[in-house]
PDB file of C-alpha atoms in Angstrom:
ATOM      1  CA  VAL A  77       0.337   0.560   0.004  1.00 94.00           C
ATOM      2  CA  GLN A  78       1.389   3.261  -1.020  1.00 95.00           C
ATOM      3  CA  LEU A  79       0.485   7.096  -1.926  1.00 97.00           C
ATOM      4  CA  GLN A  80       2.053   9.086  -4.512  1.00 96.00           C
ATOM      5  CA  ALA A  81       1.674  12.679  -4.962  1.00 96.00           C
ATOM      6  CA  SER A  82       2.729  15.020  -7.798  1.00 94.00           C
ATOM      7  CA  GLY A  83       1.423  18.401  -9.073  1.00 96.00           C
ATOM      8  CA  GLY A  84       4.014  20.362  -7.569  1.00 94.00           C
ATOM      9  CA  GLY A  85       6.367  23.350  -9.466  1.00 97.00           C
ATOM     10  CA  LEU A  86       7.085  26.734  -9.253  1.00 98.00           C
ATOM     11  CA  VAL A  87       4.454  29.502  -9.763  1.00 98.00           C
ATOM     12  CA  GLN A  88       4.263  33.292  -8.675  1.00 98.00           C
ATOM     13  CA  ALA A  89       2.458  34.835  -6.428  1.00 98.00           C
ATOM     14  CA  GLY A  90      -1.375  35.050  -7.484  1.00 98.00           C
ATOM     15  CA  GLU A  91      -1.058  32.188  -9.465  1.00 98.00           C
ATOM     16  CA  SER A  92      -2.641  28.580  -8.688  1.00 98.00           C
ATOM     17  CA  LEU A  93      -1.163  25.348  -8.818  1.00 98.00           C
ATOM     18  CA  ARG A  94      -3.221  21.299  -8.516  1.00 98.00           C
ATOM     19  CA  LEU A  95      -2.079  18.593  -6.273  1.00 98.00           C
ATOM     20  CA  SER A  96      -2.877  15.014  -6.644  1.00 98.00           C
ATOM     21  CA  CYS A  97      -1.919  11.821  -5.003  1.00 98.00           C
ATOM     22  CA  THR A  98      -3.359   8.619  -5.258  1.00 98.00           C
ATOM     23  CA  ALA A  99      -3.077   5.488  -3.284  1.00 98.00           C
ATOM     24  CA  SER A 100      -2.382   2.534  -4.391  1.00 97.00           C
ATOM     25  CA  GLY A 101      -1.888  -1.539  -3.750  1.00 96.00           C
ATOM     26  CA  ARG A 102      -3.804  -3.920  -1.657  1.00 96.00           C
ATOM     27  CA  ILE A 103      -6.442  -1.798   0.410  1.00 96.00           C
ATOM     28  CA  LEU A 104      -9.605  -2.316   2.468  1.00 96.00           C
ATOM     29  CA  GLY A 105     -10.888   0.852   2.704  1.00 96.00           C
ATOM     30  CA  ILE A 106      -9.734   4.466   3.346  1.00 97.00           C
ATOM     31  CA  ASN A 107     -11.076   6.570   6.397  1.00 97.00           C
ATOM     32  CA  ASP A 108      -9.413  10.380   6.049  1.00 97.00           C
ATOM     33  CA  MET A 109      -7.484  11.809   3.718  1.00 98.00           C
ATOM     34  CA  GLY A 110      -5.565  14.901   3.227  1.00 98.00           C
ATOM     35  CA  TRP A 111      -2.639  17.354   2.696  1.00 98.00           C
ATOM     36  CA  TYR A 112       0.444  18.508   5.046  1.00 98.00           C
ATOM     37  CA  ARG A 113       3.183  20.368   4.708  1.00 98.00           C
ATOM     38  CA  GLN A 114       6.295  21.167   6.076  1.00 98.00           C
ATOM     39  CA  ALA A 115       8.696  24.666   5.046  1.00 96.00           C
ATOM     40  CA  PRO A 116      12.744  24.708   6.007  1.00 92.00           C
ATOM     41  CA  GLY A 117      13.449  24.898   9.375  1.00 94.00           C
ATOM     42  CA  LYS A 118       9.170  24.459  11.148  1.00 97.00           C
ATOM     43  CA  GLN A 119       6.810  21.622  11.284  1.00 97.00           C
ATOM     44  CA  ARG A 120       5.025  19.774   9.183  1.00 98.00           C
ATOM     45  CA  GLU A 121       1.360  21.554   9.550  1.00 98.00           C
ATOM     46  CA  LEU A 122      -1.952  20.376   8.718  1.00 98.00           C
ATOM     47  CA  VAL A 123      -3.196  22.404   5.286  1.00 98.00           C
ATOM     48  CA  ALA A 124      -6.992  20.848   4.905  1.00 98.00           C
ATOM     49  CA  THR A 125      -8.327  16.775   5.678  1.00 98.00           C
ATOM     50  CA  ILE A 126     -11.099  14.997   3.802  1.00 98.00           C
ATOM     51  CA  THR A 127     -13.787  12.578   5.761  1.00 96.00           C
ATOM     52  CA  THR A 128     -14.557   9.561   3.461  1.00 93.00           C
ATOM     53  CA  GLY A 129     -18.197  11.539   3.831  1.00 91.00           C
ATOM     54  CA  GLY A 130     -16.541  14.649   2.728  1.00 93.00           C
ATOM     55  CA  ARG A 131     -16.814  16.379   6.084  1.00 97.00           C
ATOM     56  CA  ILE A 132     -13.135  19.154   5.129  1.00 98.00           C
ATOM     57  CA  THR A 133     -11.108  20.733   7.733  1.00 98.00           C
ATOM     58  CA  TYR A 134      -8.745  23.898   6.973  1.00 98.00           C
ATOM     59  CA  ARG A 135      -5.892  25.314   8.156  1.00 98.00           C
ATOM     60  CA  ASP A 136      -7.136  28.833   8.598  1.00 98.00           C
ATOM     61  CA  SER A 137      -4.275  30.673   6.284  1.00 98.00           C
ATOM     62  CA  VAL A 138      -6.071  28.629   3.161  1.00 98.00           C
ATOM     63  CA  LYS A 139      -9.257  28.929   3.949  1.00 98.00           C
ATOM     64  CA  GLY A 140     -11.325  30.334   0.888  1.00 98.00           C
ATOM     65  CA  ARG A 141      -8.141  30.203  -1.657  1.00 98.00           C
ATOM     66  CA  PHE A 142      -7.578  26.294  -1.351  1.00 98.00           C
ATOM     67  CA  THR A 143      -9.737  23.330  -1.769  1.00 98.00           C
ATOM     68  CA  VAL A 144      -9.613  19.786  -1.424  1.00 98.00           C
ATOM     69  CA  SER A 145     -11.684  16.597  -2.605  1.00 97.00           C
ATOM     70  CA  ARG A 146     -11.144  13.357  -3.193  1.00 97.00           C
ATOM     71  CA  ASP A 147     -12.723  10.660  -5.204  1.00 96.00           C
ATOM     72  CA  ASN A 148     -13.750   7.581  -3.329  1.00 95.00           C
ATOM     73  CA  ALA A 149     -13.454   5.004  -5.748  1.00 95.00           C
ATOM     74  CA  LYS A 150     -10.621   5.988  -7.731  1.00 96.00           C
ATOM     75  CA  ASN A 151      -8.970   6.701  -4.230  1.00 97.00           C
ATOM     76  CA  THR A 152      -7.443   9.775  -5.210  1.00 97.00           C
ATOM     77  CA  VAL A 153      -7.778  13.337  -2.652  1.00 98.00           C
ATOM     78  CA  ASP A 154      -6.055  15.942  -4.832  1.00 98.00           C
ATOM     79  CA  LEU A 155      -5.633  20.224  -3.752  1.00 98.00           C
ATOM     80  CA  GLN A 156      -6.649  22.949  -5.415  1.00 98.00           C
ATOM     81  CA  MET A 157      -4.022  26.108  -4.543  1.00 98.00           C
ATOM     82  CA  ASN A 158      -5.395  29.464  -6.132  1.00 98.00           C
ATOM     83  CA  SER A 159      -4.240  32.797  -4.583  1.00 98.00           C
ATOM     84  CA  LEU A 160      -0.934  31.105  -3.782  1.00 98.00           C
ATOM     85  CA  LYS A 161       1.208  33.232  -1.756  1.00 98.00           C
ATOM     86  CA  PRO A 162       4.548  32.742  -1.040  1.00 97.00           C
ATOM     87  CA  GLU A 163       4.156  32.163   2.552  1.00 97.00           C
ATOM     88  CA  ASP A 164       3.104  29.104   0.851  1.00 98.00           C
ATOM     89  CA  THR A 165       6.058  27.771  -0.212  1.00 98.00           C
ATOM     90  CA  ALA A 166       6.572  23.797   0.991  1.00 98.00           C
ATOM     91  CA  LEU A 167       6.958  20.463   0.862  1.00 98.00           C
ATOM     92  CA  TYR A 168       3.679  19.219   0.318  1.00 98.00           C
ATOM     93  CA  TYR A 169       3.018  15.444   1.483  1.00 98.00           C
ATOM     94  CA  CYS A 170      -0.449  13.174   1.765  1.00 98.00           C
ATOM     95  CA  LYS A 171      -1.796  11.583   3.887  1.00 98.00           C
ATOM     96  CA  ALA A 172      -4.058   8.988   4.284  1.00 98.00           C
ATOM     97  CA  PHE A 173      -5.382   6.531   7.056  1.00 98.00           C
ATOM     98  CA  MET A 174      -5.665   3.146   5.690  1.00 97.00           C
ATOM     99  CA  GLN A 175      -6.861  -1.077   6.034  1.00 97.00           C
ATOM    100  CA  ASP A 176      -4.283  -2.918   3.928  1.00 95.00           C
ATOM    101  CA  GLY A 177      -4.341  -6.548   2.783  1.00 93.00           C
ATOM    102  CA  ASP A 178      -3.713  -7.795   6.323  1.00 94.00           C
ATOM    103  CA  ASN A 179      -6.398  -5.724   7.879  1.00 95.00           C
ATOM    104  CA  ARG A 180      -4.758  -3.143   9.783  1.00 96.00           C
ATOM    105  CA  TRP A 181      -5.511   0.087   9.383  1.00 97.00           C
ATOM    106  CA  THR A 182      -1.855   2.614   9.255  1.00 96.00           C
ATOM    107  CA  ASN A 183      -1.230   6.111   7.945  1.00 97.00           C
ATOM    108  CA  TYR A 184      -0.065   6.602   5.447  1.00 97.00           C
ATOM    109  CA  TRP A 185       2.447   9.467   4.000  1.00 97.00           C
ATOM    110  CA  GLY A 186       3.416   9.606   0.313  1.00 96.00           C
ATOM    111  CA  GLN A 187       7.045  10.789  -0.964  1.00 93.00           C
ATOM    112  CA  GLY A 188       6.215  14.894  -0.803  1.00 93.00           C
ATOM    113  CA  THR A 189       6.352  17.080  -3.509  1.00 97.00           C
ATOM    114  CA  GLN A 190       7.902  20.435  -3.560  1.00 97.00           C
ATOM    115  CA  VAL A 191       5.882  23.789  -4.176  1.00 98.00           C
ATOM    116  CA  THR A 192       7.873  26.760  -4.487  1.00 98.00           C
ATOM    117  CA  VAL A 193       5.753  30.325  -4.668  1.00 98.00           C
ATOM    118  CA  SER A 194       8.198  33.625  -5.598  1.00 98.00           C
ATOM    119  CA  SER A 195       6.932  37.489  -4.636  1.00 94.00           C
TER     120      SER A 195
END
C-alpha cells in the first residue's frame, strides 16, 4: 500500500497549482485523507483533511484559497491551490488512514512534492 503525490512546482504569487495523490496496493478501506506541508526549519502542519463522508477541515491561512477534494472510487485526494503566496512555499505531503490487506489500519504518507511560490 502506498501513496503517490504529484503536481508541485514553481509559480509566482497569485498563481495556482493543483496537487494530486493516489493510493494504490491492496487497500481494503480508506478513512481520512488530506494534505500536510513542511517548510524549512518548521514543523509539519495540517493544510486540509477530508473524511470519507466529505467533512472538510482547513487551516485558517488557506481558507478561501485552497480546496481539497477526493474521489472514493479512484482512491485519490486532490488539493487545488489558488492565490498562492510566498508563505505557502513548502514540501507538501498527502496522508491517508488506510486498511491494508492484512486488515491493519495505518497512517500512510506520500513522498512529498515541492511547492515554491516566488514574490
